[in-house]
Short mmCIF file of N, CA and C in Angstrom, two decimals:
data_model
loop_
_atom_site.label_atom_id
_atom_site.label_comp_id
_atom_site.label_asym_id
_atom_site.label_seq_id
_atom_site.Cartn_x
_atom_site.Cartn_y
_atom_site.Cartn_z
N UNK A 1 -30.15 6.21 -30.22
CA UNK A 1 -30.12 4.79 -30.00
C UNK A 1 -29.18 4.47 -28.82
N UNK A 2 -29.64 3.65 -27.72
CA UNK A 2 -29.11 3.05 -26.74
C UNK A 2 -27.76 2.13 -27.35
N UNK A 3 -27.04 2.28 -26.91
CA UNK A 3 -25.43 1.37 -27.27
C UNK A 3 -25.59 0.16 -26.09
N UNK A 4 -25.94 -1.19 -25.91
CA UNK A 4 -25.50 -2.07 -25.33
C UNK A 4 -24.09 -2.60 -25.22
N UNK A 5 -23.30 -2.61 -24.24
CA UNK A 5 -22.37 -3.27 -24.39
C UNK A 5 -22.21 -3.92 -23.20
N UNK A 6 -21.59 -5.40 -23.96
CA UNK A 6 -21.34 -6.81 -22.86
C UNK A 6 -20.08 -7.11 -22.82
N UNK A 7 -19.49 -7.24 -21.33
CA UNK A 7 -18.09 -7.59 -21.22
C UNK A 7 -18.47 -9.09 -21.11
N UNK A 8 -17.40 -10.22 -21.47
CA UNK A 8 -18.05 -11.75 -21.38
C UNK A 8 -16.49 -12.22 -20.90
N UNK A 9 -15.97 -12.46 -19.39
CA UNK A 9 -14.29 -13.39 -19.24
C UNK A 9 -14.79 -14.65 -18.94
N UNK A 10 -14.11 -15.67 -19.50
CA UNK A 10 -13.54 -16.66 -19.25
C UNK A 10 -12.14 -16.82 -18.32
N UNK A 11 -12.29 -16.94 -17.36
CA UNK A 11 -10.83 -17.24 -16.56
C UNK A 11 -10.70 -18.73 -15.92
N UNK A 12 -9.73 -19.42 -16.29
CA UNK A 12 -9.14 -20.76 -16.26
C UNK A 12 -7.55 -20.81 -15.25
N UNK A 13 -7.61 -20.85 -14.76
CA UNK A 13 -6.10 -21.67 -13.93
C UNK A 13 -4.91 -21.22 -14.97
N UNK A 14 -4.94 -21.59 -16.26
CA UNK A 14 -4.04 -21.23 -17.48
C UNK A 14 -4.31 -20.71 -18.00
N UNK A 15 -5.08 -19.87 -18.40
CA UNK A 15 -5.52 -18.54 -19.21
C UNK A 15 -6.73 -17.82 -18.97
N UNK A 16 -6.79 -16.91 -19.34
CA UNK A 16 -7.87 -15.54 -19.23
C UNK A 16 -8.53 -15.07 -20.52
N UNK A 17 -9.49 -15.71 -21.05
CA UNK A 17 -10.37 -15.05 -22.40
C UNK A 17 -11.05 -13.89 -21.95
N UNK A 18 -10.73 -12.78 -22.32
CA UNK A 18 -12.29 -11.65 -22.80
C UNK A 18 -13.02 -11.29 -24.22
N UNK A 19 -13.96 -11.14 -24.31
CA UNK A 19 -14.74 -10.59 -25.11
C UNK A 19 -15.35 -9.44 -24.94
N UNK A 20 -15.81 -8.34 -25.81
CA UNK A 20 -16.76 -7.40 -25.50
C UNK A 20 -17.43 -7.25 -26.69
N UNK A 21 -18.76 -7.14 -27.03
CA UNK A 21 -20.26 -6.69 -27.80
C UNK A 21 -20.64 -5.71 -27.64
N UNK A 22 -20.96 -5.26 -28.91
CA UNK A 22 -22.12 -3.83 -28.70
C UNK A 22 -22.88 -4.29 -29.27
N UNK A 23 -24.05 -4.15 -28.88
CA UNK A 23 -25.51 -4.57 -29.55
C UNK A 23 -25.91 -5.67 -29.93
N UNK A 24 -24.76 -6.83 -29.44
CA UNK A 24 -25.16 -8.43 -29.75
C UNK A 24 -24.01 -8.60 -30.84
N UNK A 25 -23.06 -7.60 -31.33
CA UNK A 25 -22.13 -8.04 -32.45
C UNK A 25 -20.58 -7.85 -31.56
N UNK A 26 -19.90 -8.90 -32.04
CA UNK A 26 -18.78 -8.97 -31.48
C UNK A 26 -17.54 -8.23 -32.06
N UNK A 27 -17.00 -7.63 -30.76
CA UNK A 27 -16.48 -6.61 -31.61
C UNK A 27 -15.03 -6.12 -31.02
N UNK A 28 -14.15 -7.13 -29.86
CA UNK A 28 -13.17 -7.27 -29.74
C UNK A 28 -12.95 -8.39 -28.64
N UNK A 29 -12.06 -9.27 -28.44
CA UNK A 29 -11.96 -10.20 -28.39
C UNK A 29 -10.26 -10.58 -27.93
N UNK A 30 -9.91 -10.92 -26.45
CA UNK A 30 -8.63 -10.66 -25.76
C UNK A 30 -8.33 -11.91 -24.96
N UNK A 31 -7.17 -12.80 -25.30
CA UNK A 31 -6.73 -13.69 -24.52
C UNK A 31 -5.21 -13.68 -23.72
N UNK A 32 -5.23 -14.29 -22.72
CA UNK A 32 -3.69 -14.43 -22.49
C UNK A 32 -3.41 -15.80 -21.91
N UNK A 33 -2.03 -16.46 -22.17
CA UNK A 33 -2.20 -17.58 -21.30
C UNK A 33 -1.26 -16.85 -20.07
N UNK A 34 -1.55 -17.81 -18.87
CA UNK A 34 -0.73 -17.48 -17.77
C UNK A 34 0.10 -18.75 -17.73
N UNK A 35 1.16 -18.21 -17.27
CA UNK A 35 2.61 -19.11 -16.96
C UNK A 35 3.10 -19.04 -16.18
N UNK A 36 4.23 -19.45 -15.10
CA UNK A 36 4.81 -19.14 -13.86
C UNK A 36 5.54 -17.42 -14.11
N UNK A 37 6.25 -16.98 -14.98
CA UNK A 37 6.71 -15.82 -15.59
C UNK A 37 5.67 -14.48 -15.77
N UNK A 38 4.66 -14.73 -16.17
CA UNK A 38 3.32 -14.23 -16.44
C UNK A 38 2.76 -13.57 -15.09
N UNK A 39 2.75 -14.61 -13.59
CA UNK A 39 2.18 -14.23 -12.74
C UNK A 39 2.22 -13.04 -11.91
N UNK A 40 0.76 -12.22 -12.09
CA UNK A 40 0.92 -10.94 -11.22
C UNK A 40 1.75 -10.84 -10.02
N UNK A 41 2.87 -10.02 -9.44
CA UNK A 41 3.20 -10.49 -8.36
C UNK A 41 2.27 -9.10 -7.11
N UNK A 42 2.35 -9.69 -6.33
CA UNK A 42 1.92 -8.66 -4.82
C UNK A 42 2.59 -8.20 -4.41
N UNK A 43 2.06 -6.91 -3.73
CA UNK A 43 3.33 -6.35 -2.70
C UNK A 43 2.90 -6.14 -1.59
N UNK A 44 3.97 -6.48 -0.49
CA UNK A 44 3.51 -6.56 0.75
C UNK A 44 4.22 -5.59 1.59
N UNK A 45 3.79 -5.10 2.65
CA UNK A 45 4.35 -4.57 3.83
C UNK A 45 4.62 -5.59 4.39
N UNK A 46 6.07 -6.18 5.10
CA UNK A 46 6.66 -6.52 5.78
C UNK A 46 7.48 -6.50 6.78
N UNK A 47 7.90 -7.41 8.12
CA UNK A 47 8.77 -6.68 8.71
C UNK A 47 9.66 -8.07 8.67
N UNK A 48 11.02 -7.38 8.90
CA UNK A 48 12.50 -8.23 8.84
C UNK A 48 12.35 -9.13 10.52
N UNK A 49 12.59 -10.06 9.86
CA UNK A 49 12.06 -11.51 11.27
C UNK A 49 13.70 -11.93 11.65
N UNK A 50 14.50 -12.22 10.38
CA UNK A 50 15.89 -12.65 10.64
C UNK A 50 16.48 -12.37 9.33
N UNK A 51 18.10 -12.21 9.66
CA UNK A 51 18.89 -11.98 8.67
C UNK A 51 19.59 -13.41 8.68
N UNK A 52 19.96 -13.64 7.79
CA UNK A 52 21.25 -14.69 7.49
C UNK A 52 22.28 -14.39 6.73
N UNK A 53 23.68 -14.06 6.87
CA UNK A 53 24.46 -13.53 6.25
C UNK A 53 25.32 -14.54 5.76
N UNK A 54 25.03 -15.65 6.05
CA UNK A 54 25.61 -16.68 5.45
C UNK A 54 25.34 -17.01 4.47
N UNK A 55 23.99 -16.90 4.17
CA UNK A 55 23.13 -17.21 2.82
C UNK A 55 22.56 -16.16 1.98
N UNK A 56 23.30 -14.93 2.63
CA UNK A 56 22.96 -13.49 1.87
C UNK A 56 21.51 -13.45 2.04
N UNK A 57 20.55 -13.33 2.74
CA UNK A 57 19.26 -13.11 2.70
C UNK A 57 18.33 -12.87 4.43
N UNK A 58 17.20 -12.50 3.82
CA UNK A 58 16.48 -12.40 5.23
C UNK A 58 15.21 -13.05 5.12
N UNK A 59 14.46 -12.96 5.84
CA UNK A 59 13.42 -13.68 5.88
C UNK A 59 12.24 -12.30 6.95
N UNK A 60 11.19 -12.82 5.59
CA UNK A 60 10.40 -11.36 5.62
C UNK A 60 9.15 -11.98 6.25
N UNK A 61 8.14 -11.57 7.28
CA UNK A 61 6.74 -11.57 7.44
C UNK A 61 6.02 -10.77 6.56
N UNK A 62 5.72 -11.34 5.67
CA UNK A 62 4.31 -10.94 5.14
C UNK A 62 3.18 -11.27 5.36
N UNK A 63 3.00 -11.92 6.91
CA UNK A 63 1.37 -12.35 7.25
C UNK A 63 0.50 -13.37 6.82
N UNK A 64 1.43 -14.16 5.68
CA UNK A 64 1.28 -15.42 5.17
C UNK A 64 1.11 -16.44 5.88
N UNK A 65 1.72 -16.66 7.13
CA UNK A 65 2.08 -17.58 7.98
C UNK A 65 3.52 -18.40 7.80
N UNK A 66 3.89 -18.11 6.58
CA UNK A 66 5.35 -18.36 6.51
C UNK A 66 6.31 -17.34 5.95
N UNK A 67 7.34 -17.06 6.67
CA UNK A 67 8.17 -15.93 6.36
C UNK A 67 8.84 -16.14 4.73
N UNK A 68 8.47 -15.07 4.23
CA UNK A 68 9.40 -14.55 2.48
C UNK A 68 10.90 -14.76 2.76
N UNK A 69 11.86 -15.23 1.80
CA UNK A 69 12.66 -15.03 1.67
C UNK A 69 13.09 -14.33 0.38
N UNK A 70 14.10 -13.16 0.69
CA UNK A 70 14.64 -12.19 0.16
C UNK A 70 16.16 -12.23 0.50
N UNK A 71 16.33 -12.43 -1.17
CA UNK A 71 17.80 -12.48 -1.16
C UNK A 71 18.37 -10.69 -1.20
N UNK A 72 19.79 -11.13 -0.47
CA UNK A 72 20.60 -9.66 -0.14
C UNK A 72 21.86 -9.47 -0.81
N UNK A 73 21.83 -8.17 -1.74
CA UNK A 73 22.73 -7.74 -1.94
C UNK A 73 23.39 -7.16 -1.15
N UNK A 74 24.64 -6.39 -1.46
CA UNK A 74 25.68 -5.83 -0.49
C UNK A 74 24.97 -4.01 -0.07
N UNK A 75 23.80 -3.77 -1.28
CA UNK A 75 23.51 -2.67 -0.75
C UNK A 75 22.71 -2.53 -0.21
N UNK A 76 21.95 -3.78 0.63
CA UNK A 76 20.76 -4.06 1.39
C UNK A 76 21.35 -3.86 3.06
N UNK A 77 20.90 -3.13 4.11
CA UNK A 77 21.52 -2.87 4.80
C UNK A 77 19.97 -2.88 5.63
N UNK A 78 19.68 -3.94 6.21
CA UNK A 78 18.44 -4.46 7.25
C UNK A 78 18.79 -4.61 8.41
N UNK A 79 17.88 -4.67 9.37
CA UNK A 79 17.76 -4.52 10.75
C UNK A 79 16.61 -5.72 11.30
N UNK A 80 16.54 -5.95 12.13
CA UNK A 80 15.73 -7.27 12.46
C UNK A 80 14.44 -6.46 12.88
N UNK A 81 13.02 -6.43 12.86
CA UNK A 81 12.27 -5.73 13.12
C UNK A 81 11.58 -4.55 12.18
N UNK A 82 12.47 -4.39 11.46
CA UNK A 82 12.90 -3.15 10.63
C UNK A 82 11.56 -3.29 9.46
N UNK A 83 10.25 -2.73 9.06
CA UNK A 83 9.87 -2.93 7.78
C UNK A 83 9.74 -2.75 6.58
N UNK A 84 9.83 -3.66 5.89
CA UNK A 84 10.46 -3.95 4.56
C UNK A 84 9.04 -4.03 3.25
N UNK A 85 8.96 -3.01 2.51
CA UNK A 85 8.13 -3.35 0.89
C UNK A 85 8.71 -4.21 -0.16
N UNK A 86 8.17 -5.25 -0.33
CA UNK A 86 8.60 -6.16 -1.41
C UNK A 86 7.37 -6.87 -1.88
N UNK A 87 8.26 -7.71 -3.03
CA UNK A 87 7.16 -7.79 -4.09
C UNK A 87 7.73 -9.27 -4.19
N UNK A 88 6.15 -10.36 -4.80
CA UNK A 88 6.40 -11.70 -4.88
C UNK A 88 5.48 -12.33 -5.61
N UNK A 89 5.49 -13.22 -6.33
CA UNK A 89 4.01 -13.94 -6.94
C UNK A 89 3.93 -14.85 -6.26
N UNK A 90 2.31 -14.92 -5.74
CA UNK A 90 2.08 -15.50 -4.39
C UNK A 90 1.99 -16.93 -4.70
N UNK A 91 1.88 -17.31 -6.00
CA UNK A 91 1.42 -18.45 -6.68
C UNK A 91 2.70 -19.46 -6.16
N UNK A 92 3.96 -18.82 -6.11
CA UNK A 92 5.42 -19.51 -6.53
C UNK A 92 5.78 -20.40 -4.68
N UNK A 93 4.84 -19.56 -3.72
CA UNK A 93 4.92 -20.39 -2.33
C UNK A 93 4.47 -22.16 -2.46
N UNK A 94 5.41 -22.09 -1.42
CA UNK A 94 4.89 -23.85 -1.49
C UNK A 94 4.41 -24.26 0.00
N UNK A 95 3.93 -25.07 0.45
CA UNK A 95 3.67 -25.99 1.73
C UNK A 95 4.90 -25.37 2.69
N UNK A 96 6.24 -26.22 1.82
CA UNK A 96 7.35 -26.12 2.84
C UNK A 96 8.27 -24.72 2.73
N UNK A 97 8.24 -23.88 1.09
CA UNK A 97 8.94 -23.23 1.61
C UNK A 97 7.80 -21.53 0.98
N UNK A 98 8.24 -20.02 1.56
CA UNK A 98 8.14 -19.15 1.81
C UNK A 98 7.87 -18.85 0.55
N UNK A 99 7.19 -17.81 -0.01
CA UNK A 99 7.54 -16.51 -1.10
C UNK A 99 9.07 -16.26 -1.05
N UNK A 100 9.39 -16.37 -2.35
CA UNK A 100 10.56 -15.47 -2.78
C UNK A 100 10.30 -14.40 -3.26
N UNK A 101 10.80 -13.10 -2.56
CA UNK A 101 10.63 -12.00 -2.85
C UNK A 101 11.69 -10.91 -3.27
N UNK A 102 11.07 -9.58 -3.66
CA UNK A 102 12.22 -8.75 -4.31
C UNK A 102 12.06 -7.34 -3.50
N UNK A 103 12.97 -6.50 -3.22
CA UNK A 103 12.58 -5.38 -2.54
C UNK A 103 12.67 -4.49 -3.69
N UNK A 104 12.87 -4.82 -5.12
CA UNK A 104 13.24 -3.60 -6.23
C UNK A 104 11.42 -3.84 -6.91
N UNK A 105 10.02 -2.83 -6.52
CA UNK A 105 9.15 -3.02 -6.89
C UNK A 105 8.83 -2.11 -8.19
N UNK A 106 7.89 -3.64 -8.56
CA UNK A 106 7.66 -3.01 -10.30
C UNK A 106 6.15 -2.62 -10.36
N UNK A 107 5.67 -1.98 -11.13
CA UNK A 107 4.05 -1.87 -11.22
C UNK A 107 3.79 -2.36 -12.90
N UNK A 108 3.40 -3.50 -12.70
CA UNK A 108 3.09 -3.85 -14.20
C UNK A 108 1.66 -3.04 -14.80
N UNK A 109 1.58 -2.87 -16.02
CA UNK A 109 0.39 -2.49 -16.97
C UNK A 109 0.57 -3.27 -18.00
N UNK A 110 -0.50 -3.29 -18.87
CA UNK A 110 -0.83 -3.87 -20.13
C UNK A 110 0.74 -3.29 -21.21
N UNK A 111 0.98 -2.86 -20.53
CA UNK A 111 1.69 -1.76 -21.68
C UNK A 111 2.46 -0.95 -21.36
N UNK A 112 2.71 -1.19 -20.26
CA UNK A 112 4.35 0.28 -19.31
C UNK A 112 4.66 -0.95 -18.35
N UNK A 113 5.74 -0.93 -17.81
CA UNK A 113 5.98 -0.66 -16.33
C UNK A 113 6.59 0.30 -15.86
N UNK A 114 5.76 0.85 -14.52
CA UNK A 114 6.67 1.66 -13.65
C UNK A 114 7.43 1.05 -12.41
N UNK A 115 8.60 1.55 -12.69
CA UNK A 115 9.92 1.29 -11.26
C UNK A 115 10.14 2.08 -10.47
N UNK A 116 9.46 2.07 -9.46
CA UNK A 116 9.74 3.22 -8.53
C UNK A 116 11.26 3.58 -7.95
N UNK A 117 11.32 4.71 -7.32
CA UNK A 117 12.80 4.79 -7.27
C UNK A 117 13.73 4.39 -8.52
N UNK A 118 13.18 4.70 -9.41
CA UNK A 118 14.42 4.53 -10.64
C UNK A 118 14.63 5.88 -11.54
N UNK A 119 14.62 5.64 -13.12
CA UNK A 119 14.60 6.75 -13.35
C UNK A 119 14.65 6.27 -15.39
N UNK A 120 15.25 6.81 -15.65
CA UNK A 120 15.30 6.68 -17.82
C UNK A 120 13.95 5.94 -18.12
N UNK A 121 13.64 6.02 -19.29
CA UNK A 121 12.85 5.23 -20.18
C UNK A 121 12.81 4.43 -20.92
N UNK A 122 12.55 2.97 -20.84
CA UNK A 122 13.65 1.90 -21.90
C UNK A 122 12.54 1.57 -22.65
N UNK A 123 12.45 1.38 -24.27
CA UNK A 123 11.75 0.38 -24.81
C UNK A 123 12.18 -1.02 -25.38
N UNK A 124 11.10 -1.91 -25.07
CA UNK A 124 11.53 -3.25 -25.49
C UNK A 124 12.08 -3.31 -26.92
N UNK A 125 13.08 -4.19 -26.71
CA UNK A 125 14.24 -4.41 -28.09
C UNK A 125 13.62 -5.08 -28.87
N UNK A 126 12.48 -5.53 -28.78
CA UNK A 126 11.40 -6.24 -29.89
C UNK A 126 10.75 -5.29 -30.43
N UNK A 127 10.81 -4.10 -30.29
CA UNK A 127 10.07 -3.29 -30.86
C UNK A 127 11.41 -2.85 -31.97
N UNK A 128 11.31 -2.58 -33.31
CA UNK A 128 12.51 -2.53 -34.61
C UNK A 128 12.28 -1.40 -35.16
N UNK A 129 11.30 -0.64 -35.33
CA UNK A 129 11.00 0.50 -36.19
C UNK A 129 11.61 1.25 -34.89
N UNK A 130 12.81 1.70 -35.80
CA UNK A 130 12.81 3.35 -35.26
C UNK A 130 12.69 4.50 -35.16
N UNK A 131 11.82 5.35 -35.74
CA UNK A 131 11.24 6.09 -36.01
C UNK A 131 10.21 5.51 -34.55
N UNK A 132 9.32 4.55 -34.62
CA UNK A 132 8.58 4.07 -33.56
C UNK A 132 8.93 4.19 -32.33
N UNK A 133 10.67 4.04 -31.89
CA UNK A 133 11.37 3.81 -30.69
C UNK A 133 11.42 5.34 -30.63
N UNK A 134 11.41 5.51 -31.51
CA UNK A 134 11.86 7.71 -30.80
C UNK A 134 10.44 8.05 -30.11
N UNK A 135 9.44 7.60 -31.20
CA UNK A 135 8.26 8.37 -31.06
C UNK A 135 7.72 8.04 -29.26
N UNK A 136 7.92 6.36 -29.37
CA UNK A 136 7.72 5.91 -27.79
C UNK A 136 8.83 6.45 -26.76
N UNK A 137 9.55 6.84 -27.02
CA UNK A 137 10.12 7.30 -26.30
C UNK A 137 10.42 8.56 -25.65
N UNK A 138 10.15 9.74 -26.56
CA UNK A 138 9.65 10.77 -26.45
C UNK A 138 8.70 11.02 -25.49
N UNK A 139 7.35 9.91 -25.75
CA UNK A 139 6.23 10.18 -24.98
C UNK A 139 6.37 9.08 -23.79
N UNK A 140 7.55 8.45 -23.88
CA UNK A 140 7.84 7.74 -22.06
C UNK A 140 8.14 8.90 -21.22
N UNK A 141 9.09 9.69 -21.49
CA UNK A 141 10.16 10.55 -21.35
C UNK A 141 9.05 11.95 -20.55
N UNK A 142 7.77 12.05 -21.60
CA UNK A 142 6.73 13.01 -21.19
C UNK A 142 5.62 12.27 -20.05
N UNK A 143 5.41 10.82 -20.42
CA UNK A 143 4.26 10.84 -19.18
C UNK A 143 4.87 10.32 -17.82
N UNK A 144 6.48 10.00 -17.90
CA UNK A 144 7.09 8.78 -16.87
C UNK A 144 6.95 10.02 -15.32
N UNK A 145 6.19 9.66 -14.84
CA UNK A 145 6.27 10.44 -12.84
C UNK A 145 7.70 10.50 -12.67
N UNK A 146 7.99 11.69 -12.12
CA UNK A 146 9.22 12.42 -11.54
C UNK A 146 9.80 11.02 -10.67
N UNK A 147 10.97 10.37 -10.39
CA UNK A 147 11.08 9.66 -9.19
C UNK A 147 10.90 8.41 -10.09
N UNK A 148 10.22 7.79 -10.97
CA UNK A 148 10.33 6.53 -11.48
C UNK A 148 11.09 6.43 -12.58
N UNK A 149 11.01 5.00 -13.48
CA UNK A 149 11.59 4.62 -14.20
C UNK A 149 10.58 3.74 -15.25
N UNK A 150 10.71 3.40 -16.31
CA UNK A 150 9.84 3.12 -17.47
C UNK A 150 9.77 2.14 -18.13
N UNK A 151 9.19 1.21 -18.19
CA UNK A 151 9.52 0.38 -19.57
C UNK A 151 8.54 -0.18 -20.56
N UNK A 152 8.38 0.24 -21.58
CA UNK A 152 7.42 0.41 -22.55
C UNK A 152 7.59 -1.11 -23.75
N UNK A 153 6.72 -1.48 -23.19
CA UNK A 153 6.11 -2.87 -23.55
C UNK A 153 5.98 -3.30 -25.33
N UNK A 154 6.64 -4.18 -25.39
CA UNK A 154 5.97 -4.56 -27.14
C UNK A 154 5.20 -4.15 -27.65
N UNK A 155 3.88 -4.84 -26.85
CA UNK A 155 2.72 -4.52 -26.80
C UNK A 155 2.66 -2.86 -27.58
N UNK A 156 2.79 -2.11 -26.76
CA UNK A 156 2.88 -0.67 -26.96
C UNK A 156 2.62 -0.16 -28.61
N UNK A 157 3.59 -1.14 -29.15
CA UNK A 157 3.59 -0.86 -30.56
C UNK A 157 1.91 -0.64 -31.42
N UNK A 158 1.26 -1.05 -30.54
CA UNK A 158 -0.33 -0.83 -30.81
C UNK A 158 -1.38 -0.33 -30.40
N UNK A 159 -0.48 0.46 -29.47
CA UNK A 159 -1.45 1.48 -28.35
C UNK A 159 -1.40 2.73 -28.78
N UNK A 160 -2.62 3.42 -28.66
CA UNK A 160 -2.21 4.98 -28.50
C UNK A 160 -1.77 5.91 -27.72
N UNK A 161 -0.94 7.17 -27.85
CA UNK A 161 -0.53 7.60 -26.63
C UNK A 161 -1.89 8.23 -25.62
N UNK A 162 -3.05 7.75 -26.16
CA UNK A 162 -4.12 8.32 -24.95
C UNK A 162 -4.17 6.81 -23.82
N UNK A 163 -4.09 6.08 -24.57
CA UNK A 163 -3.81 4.84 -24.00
C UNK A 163 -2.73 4.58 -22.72
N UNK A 164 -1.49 4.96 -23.62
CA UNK A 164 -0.03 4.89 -22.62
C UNK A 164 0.11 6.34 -21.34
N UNK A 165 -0.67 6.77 -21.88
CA UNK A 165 -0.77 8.18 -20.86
C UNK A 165 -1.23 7.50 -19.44
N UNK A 166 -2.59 6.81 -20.09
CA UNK A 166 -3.89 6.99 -19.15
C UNK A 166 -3.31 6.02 -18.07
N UNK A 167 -2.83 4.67 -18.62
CA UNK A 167 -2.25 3.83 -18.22
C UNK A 167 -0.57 4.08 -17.18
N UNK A 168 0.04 5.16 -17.48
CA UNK A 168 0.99 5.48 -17.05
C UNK A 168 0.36 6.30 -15.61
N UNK A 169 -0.99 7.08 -15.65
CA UNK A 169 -1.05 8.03 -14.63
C UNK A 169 -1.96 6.54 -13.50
N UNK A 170 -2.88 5.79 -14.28
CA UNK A 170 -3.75 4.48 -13.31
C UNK A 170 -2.57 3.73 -12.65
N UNK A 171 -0.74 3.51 -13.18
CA UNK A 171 -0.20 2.60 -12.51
C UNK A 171 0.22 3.61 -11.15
N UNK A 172 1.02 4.67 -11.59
CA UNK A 172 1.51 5.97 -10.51
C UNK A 172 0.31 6.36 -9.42
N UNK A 173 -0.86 6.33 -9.55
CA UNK A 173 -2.38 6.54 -8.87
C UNK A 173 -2.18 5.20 -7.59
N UNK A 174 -1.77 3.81 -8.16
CA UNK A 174 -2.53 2.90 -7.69
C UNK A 174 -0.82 2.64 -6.60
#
């Protein structure tokens, strides 16, 4: 017997419904709302346009037509010209002013993030079973890429590790 299956999204400005069917019966069923916090952010190749050391920050071209601003710590050490990877939700620009951006980039998943250039494995403090926190952690510890850093999502608490694997090698891939 042939297996039909139908993916069905709803996507709205404030939230994202999915559904999926096999054979006309419904058989899982996924919402989220989106919020300013929520929003995917982008990452851009940029190059450093101006520094301001007065205001601790620089101001990034990302090809937007208006330069990012990126605030500077003391261990940010830029050059005018110089290009810069950072990350921003594009949503948060306005008319008058720029993307605010971050040069510390995250790769979100359903269910991990990876931090490049970082390193340990943290799980969310909403997660209480411990026995659960070892077990996730163990297997952060085994799928996290050499060179990054981890953080294993609430969520998680309902995933399998074929799941958190697969998902750990699609964020490191992309």
């Amino acid at each position: 017997m042939i297996m039909e299956r139908v993916l069905f999204i709803d996507a709205q400005p404030d939230y994202t419904r999915a559904a999926i069917t096999e054979n006309g019966i419904l058989c899982e069923v996924m919402s989220e709302k989106q919020n300013a916090e929520d929003q995917t952010e982008s990452i851009f190749l940029g190059r450093v346009q101006s520094i301001r050391n007065s205001i601790h920050a620089a101001f990034i071209d990302i090809g937007t037509g208006q330069n990012a601003f990126l605030p500077l710590d003391d261990d940010h050490t830029l050059r005018c010209g110089e290009h810069i990877i950072v990350q921003g939700a594009a949503k948060q620009a306005t008319d008058s002013k720029g993307l605010r951006v971050q040069a510390k980039i995250n790769l979100p998943g359903k269910w991990l993030v990876l931090i490049p250039e970082s390193s340990g494995v943290h799980i969310s403090k909403k997660i209480k079973d411990t026995a659960l926190r070892e077990e996730l952690l163990a297997l952060g510890q085994e799928i996290c890429p050499i060179g990054f850093g981890m953080i294993i999502r609430t969520v998680s608490e309902e995933a399998s590790e074929e799941l958190l694997s697969h998902e750990a090698a699609a964020l490191y891939e992309h």
